[in-house]
């Protein structure tokens, strides 16, 4: 997903994305940006991110937004429009002023007049006007006006298009009245007459709408269809889990939390917030400690906003039984608040052996290995390893030199100087043969390291992982890449093992100034006799991959107070 696509998604359904989720998208865009892109491209991306974040900081309120304020429709619409050509909104603005009074009864003539004037201003948007207008009406929060526009569409064109119906359904379900639910069910049948459940957007709208109705369990079957559509099910599962909470089906909540975790996803902030709320109602028989078990099992970390909610929950519901503090863990692995030594991140030898074998087989030697490499290149690389391995450190030079969006050879020299000269480590550099700017320091690099030059069309990451795994459990590697593609190649059975190895072995060079070394402790919820330690992601912290060193320390006020 790029910035333009994200802006269009938000402009289309502004109530479905929270500020926290947008921040995650922005981080994802940054992390996936290839470190080998030209400086001009990288700078343009940074400018777009800054401008986009400024735009989405303007918030709006609507009775249909999920639980808390979401991104301004206007800001994101402007981003979406700019990516598709300029749009004139005089007709829409005049219509908005005319219908500001909630009691105003919008007539067929009003809608027809709006459509004619808008298309006179924007003749190229005839096919998209219907959806744009419905988005505009839903954003205003006037459901009666949205129903009026839907009636206008049916009277003029018999049927609305799928996108418009989806938009309406995604909001209609949140209305508590029986008439709204009956209308939603009729529109669902209308959608099926136009097209089967084959669109990912259509599926998302249906799940979001139906999760607020009596037929919320239908959503579970629909989500299964997402597997064939390759749809990201995070938002969908969150909607259904929240529906199960509202309906008191705790068994379904537990089942779907596990499914969510096995899919490699985590709960949304809205889901956490609702969970805390229901924990405070004792009739449901759930507690925050049940959530801790799932967080530990699936290695979930909280956002900073949710960490604040957690502390408020303990203060509000448990009174003086617990003390909650935000803290961090020292380099020795001790909590800076209570001085408890947290669990160390350890990878057993037998599991590493399985991972090592899988990496050697599936990174360079998979069936399609030669699409970006060649047999000669791989043979040459294996001969170098056979002669010089094991190494203490393997360095992805392209990643190091493009640390802050600028190509700097000095960064590589600084990193090599630190590991090979100051720490006297045995270092292997993975370099691109086309990196001509390295010529000035090649003699220095050759004097202190082993160098392997990959071809211009080859990917560097597989060579880095292969060399690090081949060198054994003690070897570290320096890279800013998240290695998600390579992790997926290893299969779900090795996912956790790969992550543990990555978190304990990968070093990140940041901003051309400092290293982020791996944490020695497990970044998961940890229970002790005196309480719990819950990891969260600070908005200001420099993180190592997805791992944070920010924690909520939850301690019993008395050693005699047991776990509820």
PDB file of C-alpha atoms in Angstrom, residues 187-338:
ATOM      1  CA  UNK A 187     -29.798  -4.447   0.535  1.00  0.00           C
ATOM      2  CA  UNK A 188     -27.663  -7.530   1.114  1.00  0.00           C
ATOM      3  CA  UNK A 189     -30.004  -9.562  -1.116  1.00  0.00           C
ATOM      4  CA  UNK A 190     -29.791  -6.777  -3.689  1.00  0.00           C
ATOM      5  CA  UNK A 191     -25.989  -6.985  -3.622  1.00  0.00           C
ATOM      6  CA  UNK A 192     -26.070 -10.738  -4.199  1.00  0.00           C
ATOM      7  CA  UNK A 193     -28.288 -10.218  -7.263  1.00  0.00           C
ATOM      8  CA  UNK A 194     -25.618  -7.959  -8.735  1.00  0.00           C
ATOM      9  CA  UNK A 195     -22.555 -10.005  -7.775  1.00  0.00           C
ATOM     10  CA  UNK A 196     -21.552 -12.910  -5.493  1.00  0.00           C
ATOM     11  CA  UNK A 197     -19.277 -12.330  -2.511  1.00  0.00           C
ATOM     12  CA  UNK A 198     -16.122 -11.987  -4.593  1.00  0.00           C
ATOM     13  CA  UNK A 199     -14.946  -8.463  -3.805  1.00  0.00           C
ATOM     14  CA  UNK A 200     -12.710  -7.880  -0.800  1.00  0.00           C
ATOM     15  CA  UNK A 201     -14.172  -4.402  -0.273  1.00  0.00           C
ATOM     16  CA  UNK A 202     -17.697  -5.796  -0.522  1.00  0.00           C
ATOM     17  CA  UNK A 203     -16.869  -8.457   2.083  1.00  0.00           C
ATOM     18  CA  UNK A 204     -15.348  -5.873   4.428  1.00  0.00           C
ATOM     19  CA  UNK A 205     -18.439  -3.642   4.201  1.00  0.00           C
ATOM     20  CA  UNK A 206     -20.786  -6.561   4.861  1.00  0.00           C
ATOM     21  CA  UNK A 207     -18.846  -7.776   7.890  1.00  0.00           C
ATOM     22  CA  UNK A 208     -18.650  -4.285   9.329  1.00  0.00           C
ATOM     23  CA  UNK A 209     -22.389  -3.761   8.903  1.00  0.00           C
ATOM     24  CA  UNK A 210     -23.689  -7.213   9.841  1.00  0.00           C
ATOM     25  CA  UNK A 211     -21.454  -7.439  12.938  1.00  0.00           C
ATOM     26  CA  UNK A 212     -23.836  -4.947  14.585  1.00  0.00           C
ATOM     27  CA  UNK A 213     -26.972  -6.976  13.797  1.00  0.00           C
ATOM     28  CA  UNK A 214     -28.692 -10.132  15.006  1.00  0.00           C
ATOM     29  CA  UNK A 215     -27.031 -12.000  12.132  1.00  0.00           C
ATOM     30  CA  UNK A 216     -23.482 -11.245  13.261  1.00  0.00           C
ATOM     31  CA  UNK A 217     -22.515 -14.933  13.215  1.00  0.00           C
ATOM     32  CA  UNK A 218     -22.966 -14.961   9.416  1.00  0.00           C
ATOM     33  CA  UNK A 219     -19.780 -12.907   9.272  1.00  0.00           C
ATOM     34  CA  UNK A 220     -17.642 -15.851  10.410  1.00  0.00           C
ATOM     35  CA  UNK A 221     -18.529 -17.864   7.300  1.00  0.00           C
ATOM     36  CA  UNK A 222     -17.910 -14.847   5.057  1.00  0.00           C
ATOM     37  CA  UNK A 223     -14.472 -14.282   6.547  1.00  0.00           C
ATOM     38  CA  UNK A 224     -13.512 -17.814   5.570  1.00  0.00           C
ATOM     39  CA  UNK A 225     -14.102 -16.740   1.974  1.00  0.00           C
ATOM     40  CA  UNK A 226     -11.386 -14.136   2.472  1.00  0.00           C
ATOM     41  CA  UNK A 227      -8.774 -16.910   2.394  1.00  0.00           C
ATOM     42  CA  UNK A 228      -9.510 -17.472  -1.268  1.00  0.00           C
ATOM     43  CA  UNK A 229      -9.545 -13.704  -1.883  1.00  0.00           C
ATOM     44  CA  UNK A 230      -6.181 -13.221  -0.142  1.00  0.00           C
ATOM     45  CA  UNK A 231      -7.843 -10.501   1.969  1.00  0.00           C
ATOM     46  CA  UNK A 232      -6.248  -9.150   5.121  1.00  0.00           C
ATOM     47  CA  UNK A 233      -8.672 -10.338   7.801  1.00  0.00           C
ATOM     48  CA  UNK A 234      -7.484  -8.152  10.662  1.00  0.00           C
ATOM     49  CA  UNK A 235     -10.320  -5.622  10.569  1.00  0.00           C
ATOM     50  CA  UNK A 236     -12.870  -8.328   9.774  1.00  0.00           C
ATOM     51  CA  UNK A 237     -12.003 -10.508  12.767  1.00  0.00           C
ATOM     52  CA  UNK A 238     -11.911  -7.491  15.044  1.00  0.00           C
ATOM     53  CA  UNK A 239     -15.473  -6.596  14.030  1.00  0.00           C
ATOM     54  CA  UNK A 240     -16.753 -10.117  14.723  1.00  0.00           C
ATOM     55  CA  UNK A 241     -14.917 -10.472  18.049  1.00  0.00           C
ATOM     56  CA  UNK A 242     -16.452  -7.178  19.182  1.00  0.00           C
ATOM     57  CA  UNK A 243     -19.851  -8.499  18.076  1.00  0.00           C
ATOM     58  CA  UNK A 244     -19.296 -11.666  20.130  1.00  0.00           C
ATOM     59  CA  UNK A 245     -18.450  -9.515  23.161  1.00  0.00           C
ATOM     60  CA  UNK A 246     -21.597  -7.427  22.728  1.00  0.00           C
ATOM     61  CA  UNK A 247     -23.663 -10.606  22.539  1.00  0.00           C
ATOM     62  CA  UNK A 248     -21.975 -12.290  25.503  1.00  0.00           C
ATOM     63  CA  UNK A 249     -20.577 -15.219  23.462  1.00  0.00           C
ATOM     64  CA  UNK A 250     -17.264 -15.554  25.320  1.00  0.00           C
ATOM     65  CA  UNK A 251     -16.533 -18.955  23.745  1.00  0.00           C
ATOM     66  CA  UNK A 252     -16.597 -17.363  20.292  1.00  0.00           C
ATOM     67  CA  UNK A 253     -14.411 -14.507  21.567  1.00  0.00           C
ATOM     68  CA  UNK A 254     -11.761 -16.987  22.737  1.00  0.00           C
ATOM     69  CA  UNK A 255     -11.979 -19.007  19.528  1.00  0.00           C
ATOM     70  CA  UNK A 256     -11.560 -15.976  17.269  1.00  0.00           C
ATOM     71  CA  UNK A 257      -8.753 -14.464  19.340  1.00  0.00           C
ATOM     72  CA  UNK A 258      -6.809 -17.644  18.660  1.00  0.00           C
ATOM     73  CA  UNK A 259      -7.676 -17.511  14.966  1.00  0.00           C
ATOM     74  CA  UNK A 260      -6.547 -13.888  14.844  1.00  0.00           C
ATOM     75  CA  UNK A 261      -3.255 -14.777  16.477  1.00  0.00           C
ATOM     76  CA  UNK A 262      -2.636 -17.795  14.241  1.00  0.00           C
ATOM     77  CA  UNK A 263      -3.146 -15.540  11.222  1.00  0.00           C
ATOM     78  CA  UNK A 264      -0.240 -13.446  12.498  1.00  0.00           C
ATOM     79  CA  UNK A 265      -2.489 -10.500  13.329  1.00  0.00           C
ATOM     80  CA  UNK A 266      -3.294  -8.654  16.556  1.00  0.00           C
ATOM     81  CA  UNK A 267      -6.401  -6.988  18.024  1.00  0.00           C
ATOM     82  CA  UNK A 268      -7.247  -3.409  17.129  1.00  0.00           C
ATOM     83  CA  UNK A 269      -7.198  -0.653  19.726  1.00  0.00           C
ATOM     84  CA  UNK A 270     -11.002  -0.551  19.557  1.00  0.00           C
ATOM     85  CA  UNK A 271     -11.198  -4.242  20.433  1.00  0.00           C
ATOM     86  CA  UNK A 272      -8.863  -3.813  23.414  1.00  0.00           C
ATOM     87  CA  UNK A 273     -10.935  -0.857  24.614  1.00  0.00           C
ATOM     88  CA  UNK A 274     -14.174  -2.864  24.397  1.00  0.00           C
ATOM     89  CA  UNK A 275     -12.545  -5.847  26.131  1.00  0.00           C
ATOM     90  CA  UNK A 276     -11.531  -3.683  29.093  1.00  0.00           C
ATOM     91  CA  UNK A 277     -15.075  -2.319  29.276  1.00  0.00           C
ATOM     92  CA  UNK A 278     -16.620  -5.797  29.371  1.00  0.00           C
ATOM     93  CA  UNK A 279     -14.038  -6.981  31.931  1.00  0.00           C
ATOM     94  CA  UNK A 280     -15.531  -4.429  34.325  1.00  0.00           C
ATOM     95  CA  UNK A 281     -18.943  -6.100  34.021  1.00  0.00           C
ATOM     96  CA  UNK A 282     -18.591  -9.198  36.196  1.00  0.00           C
ATOM     97  CA  UNK A 283     -21.598 -10.941  34.647  1.00  0.00           C
ATOM     98  CA  UNK A 284     -19.528 -11.794  31.559  1.00  0.00           C
ATOM     99  CA  UNK A 285     -17.011 -13.809  33.525  1.00  0.00           C
ATOM    100  CA  UNK A 286     -13.932 -12.448  31.774  1.00  0.00           C
ATOM    101  CA  UNK A 287     -10.966 -10.544  33.120  1.00  0.00           C
ATOM    102  CA  UNK A 288      -7.925  -8.737  31.797  1.00  0.00           C
ATOM    103  CA  UNK A 289      -5.819 -11.688  32.946  1.00  0.00           C
ATOM    104  CA  UNK A 290      -7.514 -13.885  30.328  1.00  0.00           C
ATOM    105  CA  UNK A 291      -6.440 -11.336  27.727  1.00  0.00           C
ATOM    106  CA  UNK A 292      -2.876 -11.485  29.081  1.00  0.00           C
ATOM    107  CA  UNK A 293      -2.804 -15.225  28.337  1.00  0.00           C
ATOM    108  CA  UNK A 294      -3.692 -14.645  24.684  1.00  0.00           C
ATOM    109  CA  UNK A 295      -1.222 -11.766  24.443  1.00  0.00           C
ATOM    110  CA  UNK A 296       1.553 -14.021  25.693  1.00  0.00           C
ATOM    111  CA  UNK A 297       0.537 -16.928  23.489  1.00  0.00           C
ATOM    112  CA  UNK A 298       0.485 -14.826  20.311  1.00  0.00           C
ATOM    113  CA  UNK A 299       3.222 -12.344  21.280  1.00  0.00           C
ATOM    114  CA  UNK A 300       0.924  -9.311  21.048  1.00  0.00           C
ATOM    115  CA  UNK A 301       2.113  -5.883  22.134  1.00  0.00           C
ATOM    116  CA  UNK A 302      -0.151  -2.969  23.044  1.00  0.00           C
ATOM    117  CA  UNK A 303      -0.110   0.469  21.483  1.00  0.00           C
ATOM    118  CA  UNK A 304       0.698   3.334  23.844  1.00  0.00           C
ATOM    119  CA  UNK A 305      -2.953   4.420  23.850  1.00  0.00           C
ATOM    120  CA  UNK A 306      -4.071   0.932  24.894  1.00  0.00           C
ATOM    121  CA  UNK A 307      -1.330   0.790  27.545  1.00  0.00           C
ATOM    122  CA  UNK A 308      -2.864   3.939  29.053  1.00  0.00           C
ATOM    123  CA  UNK A 309      -6.315   2.289  28.914  1.00  0.00           C
ATOM    124  CA  UNK A 310      -4.899  -0.773  30.691  1.00  0.00           C
ATOM    125  CA  UNK A 311      -3.513   1.332  33.531  1.00  0.00           C
ATOM    126  CA  UNK A 312      -6.830   3.184  33.845  1.00  0.00           C
ATOM    127  CA  UNK A 313      -8.651  -0.167  33.918  1.00  0.00           C
ATOM    128  CA  UNK A 314      -6.552  -1.422  36.856  1.00  0.00           C
ATOM    129  CA  UNK A 315      -7.008   1.854  38.702  1.00  0.00           C
ATOM    130  CA  UNK A 316     -10.747   1.986  38.075  1.00  0.00           C
ATOM    131  CA  UNK A 317     -11.679  -1.683  38.566  1.00  0.00           C
ATOM    132  CA  UNK A 318      -9.121  -2.983  41.069  1.00  0.00           C
ATOM    133  CA  UNK A 319      -8.697   0.153  43.146  1.00  0.00           C
ATOM    134  CA  UNK A 320      -5.652   0.019  45.399  1.00  0.00           C
ATOM    135  CA  UNK A 321      -4.807  -3.650  44.811  1.00  0.00           C
ATOM    136  CA  UNK A 322      -2.283  -2.935  42.063  1.00  0.00           C
ATOM    137  CA  UNK A 323       0.284  -0.323  41.144  1.00  0.00           C
ATOM    138  CA  UNK A 324       0.860   0.290  37.429  1.00  0.00           C
ATOM    139  CA  UNK A 325       3.872   2.137  36.062  1.00  0.00           C
ATOM    140  CA  UNK A 326       5.315   2.675  32.625  1.00  0.00           C
ATOM    141  CA  UNK A 327       8.915   1.560  32.552  1.00  0.00           C
ATOM    142  CA  UNK A 328      11.658  -0.034  30.449  1.00  0.00           C
ATOM    143  CA  UNK A 329      14.127  -2.875  30.843  1.00  0.00           C
ATOM    144  CA  UNK A 330      17.839  -2.359  31.503  1.00  0.00           C
ATOM    145  CA  UNK A 331      20.517  -3.885  29.250  1.00  0.00           C
ATOM    146  CA  UNK A 332      20.917  -6.609  31.892  1.00  0.00           C
ATOM    147  CA  UNK A 333      17.227  -7.550  31.521  1.00  0.00           C
ATOM    148  CA  UNK A 334      15.912  -6.071  34.808  1.00  0.00           C
ATOM    149  CA  UNK A 335      12.708  -4.019  35.061  1.00  0.00           C
ATOM    150  CA  UNK A 336      13.693  -0.466  35.996  1.00  0.00           C
ATOM    151  CA  UNK A 337      10.558  -0.127  38.145  1.00  0.00           C
ATOM    152  CA  UNK A 338      10.530  -3.306  40.279  1.00  0.00           C
TER     153      UNK A 338
END
